[in-house]
Amino acid sequence: MAREAAACLVVLLTVHRLLHLSGVAAIDRGLFPPGFLFGTSTSAYQVEGGYLEGNKGLSNWDVFTHKQGTIVDGSNGDTADDHYHHYMEDIELMHSLGVNSYRFSISWARILPREQGRFGDVNPDGVAFYSSLIDNLLQKGIQPFVTLCHYDIPHELDKRYGGWLSPEIQKDFGYFAEICFKMFGDRVKFWATFNQPNLFIKFSYMVGWYSPGRCSEPFGNCKSGNSSIEPYIAGHNIILSHANAVSIYRNKYQGKQGGQIGIALCIIWYEPFRNTTADILAVKRALSFSAPWFLDPILLGDYPREMREVLGGRLPKFTSKQKKRLEATKLDFIGLNHYTTCYVKDCIFSQCEIDPINGDARVFSLVERDGVPIGKETGSPFFYDVPRGMEEAVMYYKQRYNNTPTYIPENGYSQASNSSMTAKDFTNDTRRINYISGYLTSLASAIRKGADVRGYFVWSLLDDFEWNSGYTSRFGLYHVDYKTLKRTPKLSADWYRKFLMGSPLRRKFRDESQLHQFTS
Ligand SMILES: *[C@@H]1O[C@H](CO)[C@@H](O)[C@H](O)[C@H]1NC(C)=O
Ligand SMILES: *[C@@H]1O[C@H](CO)[C@@H](O)[C@H](O)[C@H]1NC(C)=O
Ligand SMILES: *[C@@H]1O[C@H](CO)[C@@H](O)[C@H](O)[C@H]1NC(C)=O
Ligand SMILES: *[C@@H]1O[C@H](CO)[C@@H](O)[C@H](O)[C@H]1NC(C)=O
């Protein structure tokens, strides 16, 4: 009886909030399980700045952005949000939002800056920076969720042996990962080895938009590279680097530190362009070529069948020793970064133009059908607001990987920006609120259907350096004025704070850790 009354009150409160949010779908924190991580997301190169401070070494991105013509607005991450000096202020921003988790990455070149040989000395200043960040987060009740490699690696490794193209990097990555486990693992309970290698590898080695800018015709016009084989060689080394780091964690640290380790992939959702068998098979292929490129070897022991069939000799093979290593290490959680959905059509039975990103799956991707875009536009050309894609994608991966524990380390909305615009052009971001509430509603639906999702992070806490888009794309809940470094909350920051606070009733029960008894 008391239970029914409480449930009824919850419904009433939800309706009440719906009316007050005028047009924005009401989504309630109580729809997510107890202990769910709600956070904000960033990465080292995109926010830190301080690129020569604290004895940091040069990263591949420091070098890449300083070359002419690599970044659309000619910018770089030398200063970015200067989070290196503003991190205490940024922790306060997160605390005011009420998040219980923060996803960030560690700059490898800040921890291992020296050029004197492969296993260089640990930089105490770099360790001190992340240690202080972690301690201050924990003091505010914010769990660190740490990515070991979010695109930036020491430039030294690119120079020495071609970075991800060489198997030598597997040992170097293990060495770096072990330093992080040793230095921070007493306090960090969530580790992701990599951030969306299925995307950055293509941008780095297939089309040449990301460091080190390698590709070949017809995929792009680079000085050097080989688009048809290098992405798969780099991917192979990343999978084995992941296995090496996980193995070190499992054998030496996980027992006493008690954390979890996983990997984050980018998951675009695909829908058939036409309702034909060929396009439905094209969707299957596009999916197999995306996150399963990495997750199938890690969890199921080999590359997806569609990849092996289409790519043949272009795809490296795992030796039986490597397969044993993969089988023995696997992962504890998968991270699914999700932003958008597109249509794909078949290119085996029909002729297509070249699709530089998805074309290897013998598909062509589109964002419109009969002149109608797949969803509402965002500030990024290929990103559309298609909330149903979240549930569809999460359910697909739930099924493919036997409901492995899952986090959403990134989801967010971008606003197009240029240097003549000011904070007030960005702070009324009702479209971002609509986007986030729509995707959270869709995620809640997947959870209701049994998906074991344990956390969600908005990309991003702050407007930041968006790789080859420079500062032309703003994803932040907080606007950043890059001249003064002033942070200004957008309406979406207020919306997220209110969402996280929940209704007064929920707040009371949450504090007493009894909420789930009334909602289950
Ligand atoms: C890429 O490598 C493959 C296999 O070694 C070779 O057949 C092809 O010609 C190379 N392409 C370029 C553009 O170098
Ligand atoms: C696709 O076609 C099948 C049979 O031709 C039909 O049953 C189904 O409703 C169609 N689906 C859509 C989304 O149009
Ligand atoms: C910046 O964007 C605004 C709004 O889209 C536009 O009106 C203006 O012309 C742009 N300015 C520059 C310098 O591109
Ligand atoms: C924000 O923009 C919407 C229209 O998109 C408008 O209705 C609303 O009044 C604006 N709010 C503020 C605080 O400016």
PDB file of N, CA and C and ligand atoms in Angstrom, residues 215-217 225-230 314, ligand 1:
ATOM      1  N   CYS A 215      47.652   8.246 -45.041  1.00  0.00           N
ATOM      2  CA  CYS A 215      46.591   7.669 -45.876  1.00  0.00           C
ATOM      3  C   CYS A 215      47.141   7.521 -47.289  1.00  0.00           C
ATOM      4  N   SER A 216      46.341   6.887 -48.153  1.00  0.00           N
ATOM      5  CA  SER A 216      46.730   6.802 -49.567  1.00  0.00           C
ATOM      6  C   SER A 216      45.486   7.017 -50.422  1.00  0.00           C
ATOM      7  N   GLU A 217      45.682   7.323 -51.692  1.00  0.00           N
ATOM      8  CA  GLU A 217      44.580   7.485 -52.646  1.00  0.00           C
ATOM      9  C   GLU A 217      43.815   6.170 -52.737  1.00  0.00           C
ATOM     10  N   GLY A 225      51.587   6.648 -46.321  1.00  0.00           N
ATOM     11  CA  GLY A 225      50.573   5.814 -45.693  1.00  0.00           C
ATOM     12  C   GLY A 225      50.016   4.803 -46.674  1.00  0.00           C
ATOM     13  N   ASN A 226      49.176   3.907 -46.144  1.00  0.00           N
ATOM     14  CA  ASN A 226      48.521   2.904 -46.974  1.00  0.00           C
ATOM     15  C   ASN A 226      47.165   2.585 -46.342  1.00  0.00           C
ATOM     16  N   SER A 227      46.139   3.258 -46.871  1.00  0.00           N
ATOM     17  CA  SER A 227      44.801   3.185 -46.265  1.00  0.00           C
ATOM     18  C   SER A 227      44.221   1.786 -46.256  1.00  0.00           C
ATOM     19  N   SER A 228      44.700   0.929 -47.145  1.00  0.00           N
ATOM     20  CA  SER A 228      44.043  -0.372 -47.194  1.00  0.00           C
ATOM     21  C   SER A 228      44.614  -1.364 -46.184  1.00  0.00           C
ATOM     22  N   ILE A 229      45.815  -1.134 -45.690  1.00  0.00           N
ATOM     23  CA  ILE A 229      46.331  -2.093 -44.695  1.00  0.00           C
ATOM     24  C   ILE A 229      46.698  -1.481 -43.336  1.00  0.00           C
ATOM     25  N   GLU A 230      47.142  -0.228 -43.319  1.00  0.00           N
ATOM     26  CA  GLU A 230      47.635   0.331 -42.049  1.00  0.00           C
ATOM     27  C   GLU A 230      46.578   0.393 -40.945  1.00  0.00           C
ATOM     28  N   ARG A 314      44.227  -8.540 -46.007  1.00  0.00           N
ATOM     29  CA  ARG A 314      44.508  -7.206 -45.453  1.00  0.00           C
ATOM     30  C   ARG A 314      44.360  -7.190 -43.938  1.00  0.00           C
TER      31      ARG A 314
HETATM   32  C1  LIG B   1      49.346  -1.043 -49.720  1.00  0.00           C
HETATM   33  O1  LIG B   1      49.855  -2.294 -49.328  1.00  0.00           O
HETATM   34  C2  LIG B   1      49.427  -3.380 -50.156  1.00  0.00           C
HETATM   35  C3  LIG B   1      49.924  -4.677 -49.533  1.00  0.00           C
HETATM   36  O2  LIG B   1      51.273  -4.595 -49.227  1.00  0.00           O
HETATM   37  C4  LIG B   1      49.956  -3.169 -51.562  1.00  0.00           C
HETATM   38  O3  LIG B   1      49.493  -4.188 -52.408  1.00  0.00           O
HETATM   39  C5  LIG B   1      49.467  -1.812 -52.082  1.00  0.00           C
HETATM   40  O4  LIG B   1      50.018  -1.531 -53.319  1.00  0.00           O
HETATM   41  C6  LIG B   1      49.832  -0.704 -51.094  1.00  0.00           C
HETATM   42  N1  LIG B   1      49.211   0.545 -51.515  1.00  0.00           N
HETATM   43  C7  LIG B   1      49.882   1.684 -51.552  1.00  0.00           C
HETATM   44  C8  LIG B   1      49.103   2.892 -51.972  1.00  0.00           C
HETATM   45  O5  LIG B   1      51.040   1.780 -51.222  1.00  0.00           O
END
